[in-house]
Amino acid sequence: MKDLKYQFYIAGTPEEVWKALISPEGTKKIYYGSVIKSTFQVGDLLEYVGPGVDGDETVHVYGNVLEYEPNQLLRFTHYPGKSYMIDDRAFESRISYLLEPIGLCTKLTLIHDQWKEDDPYYENSDKAWWMILNNTKTLVETGSTLDFGEGS
């Protein structure tokens, strides 16, 4: 499967973009109520937890931190939470956030790769990343997120 790769130029510093991507306040806004939970130590667990089919503490995504450089890089393995598993199979892929200052902006590159050929989450992930990354850009630049309506 083809890697999913997105690049956004955001009118904000790497620190501001990082805060939106990593802080509970930021992730709650861009990930529809979910917060990121992790020590961010290499090898440690990383989870996106929030309202969902299992209540307010639904684990939507989890994995292990592979690399972490504040304001520059976060790379982790990616597994759908147990409520999303199909036939008790955990489909693994990898997510990388890369931040680079460009003039007075920040270039945010997201790469979602290492997909397994039969991963049923690929197509939905491609759609979801556009919404999440647009939310990130809008949050950093305006302080608000986009309203995608119900069922987004």
Coordinates of C-alpha atoms in Angstrom, one line a residue:
M1 CA 0.0 0.0 0.0
K2 CA 1.1 3.5 -0.8
D3 CA 2.4 5.7 2.1
L4 CA 0.0 8.4 3.2
K5 CA 2.0 11.7 3.2
Y6 CA 0.7 15.2 3.8
Q7 CA 2.4 18.6 4.0
F8 CA 0.9 21.7 5.5
Y9 CA 2.4 25.1 5.9
I10 CA 1.0 26.7 9.1
A11 CA 1.3 30.3 10.2
G12 CA 2.8 29.5 13.6
T13 CA 6.0 28.5 15.3
P14 CA 7.1 24.9 15.6
E15 CA 6.3 25.2 19.3
E16 CA 2.7 26.3 18.6
V17 CA 2.2 23.5 16.1
W18 CA 3.8 21.0 18.5
K19 CA 1.5 22.1 21.4
A20 CA -1.6 21.6 19.1
L21 CA -0.4 18.0 18.3
I22 CA 0.9 16.9 21.7
S23 CA -0.8 18.8 24.5
P24 CA -4.1 17.4 25.9
E25 CA -5.7 20.9 25.2
G26 CA -4.6 20.7 21.6
T27 CA -5.4 17.1 20.8
K28 CA -8.8 17.4 22.5
K29 CA -9.7 20.0 19.9
I30 CA -8.2 18.5 16.8
Y31 CA -9.0 14.8 17.6
Y32 CA -12.7 15.3 18.4
G33 CA -12.4 15.1 22.2
S34 CA -9.6 12.6 22.4
V35 CA -6.4 13.4 24.3
I36 CA -2.9 11.9 23.8
K37 CA -1.5 10.0 26.7
S38 CA 2.1 9.1 26.9
T39 CA 5.4 9.7 28.7
F40 CA 6.9 10.2 25.2
Q41 CA 9.9 8.1 26.3
V42 CA 11.1 5.8 23.4
G43 CA 9.4 2.4 23.8
D44 CA 6.6 3.7 26.1
L45 CA 2.9 3.4 25.3
L46 CA 1.1 6.2 23.5
E47 CA -2.7 6.3 23.4
Y48 CA -5.4 8.6 22.0
V49 CA -8.3 8.3 24.5
G50 CA -11.6 10.0 24.4
P51 CA -15.4 9.7 23.9
G52 CA -16.4 6.7 21.8
V53 CA -18.1 3.3 21.6
D54 CA -16.6 2.3 24.9
G55 CA -17.5 5.5 26.8
D56 CA -15.4 8.5 27.7
E57 CA -12.2 6.4 28.0
T58 CA -12.3 4.7 24.6
V59 CA -8.8 4.0 23.3
H60 CA -9.1 5.0 19.6
V61 CA -5.5 4.4 18.7
Y62 CA -2.4 3.2 20.5
G63 CA 1.2 2.3 19.9
N64 CA 4.7 2.7 21.1
V65 CA 6.9 5.8 20.8
L66 CA 9.7 5.1 18.4
E67 CA 11.3 8.6 18.3
Y68 CA 10.6 11.9 20.1
E69 CA 12.3 15.2 19.6
P70 CA 10.2 18.1 21.1
N71 CA 9.0 20.6 18.5
Q72 CA 10.6 18.5 15.7
L73 CA 9.6 14.9 15.5
L74 CA 7.2 12.3 16.9
R75 CA 7.2 8.8 15.4
F76 CA 5.1 5.9 16.8
T77 CA 3.6 2.6 15.9
H78 CA -0.1 2.7 15.2
Y79 CA -2.8 0.2 16.1
P80 CA -6.5 0.7 16.1
G81 CA -8.1 0.5 19.6
K82 CA -9.7 -2.8 20.5
S83 CA -13.2 -1.6 19.8
Y84 CA -12.1 -1.1 16.1
M85 CA -10.4 -4.4 15.7
I86 CA -11.7 -6.7 13.0
D87 CA -11.5 -10.5 13.7
D88 CA -9.2 -9.7 16.7
R89 CA -6.5 -8.7 14.3
A90 CA -4.3 -5.7 15.3
F91 CA -3.2 -4.0 12.1
E92 CA 0.1 -2.2 12.6
S93 CA 1.3 0.9 10.7
R94 CA 3.5 3.8 11.7
I95 CA 2.9 7.5 12.1
S96 CA 5.5 10.3 11.9
Y97 CA 5.0 14.0 12.6
L98 CA 7.8 16.1 11.3
L99 CA 8.0 19.9 12.0
E100 CA 10.4 22.3 10.2
P101 CA 10.5 26.1 10.5
I102 CA 10.1 27.7 7.1
G103 CA 10.5 31.5 7.3
L104 CA 7.8 32.6 9.8
C105 CA 5.8 29.4 9.2
T106 CA 6.1 25.8 10.2
K107 CA 6.0 23.0 7.6
L108 CA 4.1 20.1 9.1
T109 CA 4.7 16.8 7.4
L110 CA 2.7 13.7 8.4
I111 CA 3.6 10.3 7.1
H112 CA 1.5 7.3 7.8
D113 CA 3.4 4.3 6.4
Q114 CA 4.3 0.7 6.9
W115 CA 0.8 -0.4 6.0
K116 CA 0.0 -4.1 5.7
E117 CA -1.6 -5.1 2.3
D118 CA -4.9 -6.1 3.8
D119 CA -5.3 -3.2 6.3
P120 CA -9.0 -2.2 6.2
Y121 CA -8.2 1.2 7.9
Y122 CA -6.2 2.6 5.0
E123 CA -8.9 4.4 3.1
N124 CA -10.6 5.8 6.2
S125 CA -7.2 7.0 7.5
D126 CA -6.6 9.0 4.3
K127 CA -9.9 10.8 4.7
A128 CA -9.5 11.4 8.5
W129 CA -6.0 12.8 8.2
W130 CA -7.2 15.6 5.9
M131 CA -9.7 16.7 8.5
I132 CA -7.3 16.3 11.4
L133 CA -4.5 18.3 9.7
N134 CA -6.8 21.0 8.5
N135 CA -8.1 21.2 12.1
T136 CA -4.5 21.5 13.3
K137 CA -3.7 24.3 10.8
T138 CA -6.9 26.2 11.7
L139 CA -6.4 25.8 15.4
V140 CA -2.9 27.2 15.4
E141 CA -3.8 30.1 13.0
T142 CA -7.1 31.1 14.5
G143 CA -7.5 29.5 17.9
S144 CA -10.6 27.6 16.8
T145 CA -11.2 24.4 14.9
L146 CA -13.4 23.6 11.9
D147 CA -17.0 22.5 12.2
F148 CA -17.4 19.4 10.1
G149 CA -20.9 18.7 11.4
E150 CA -22.4 15.6 12.8
G151 CA -21.1 12.2 11.6
S152 CA -17.8 13.5 10.4

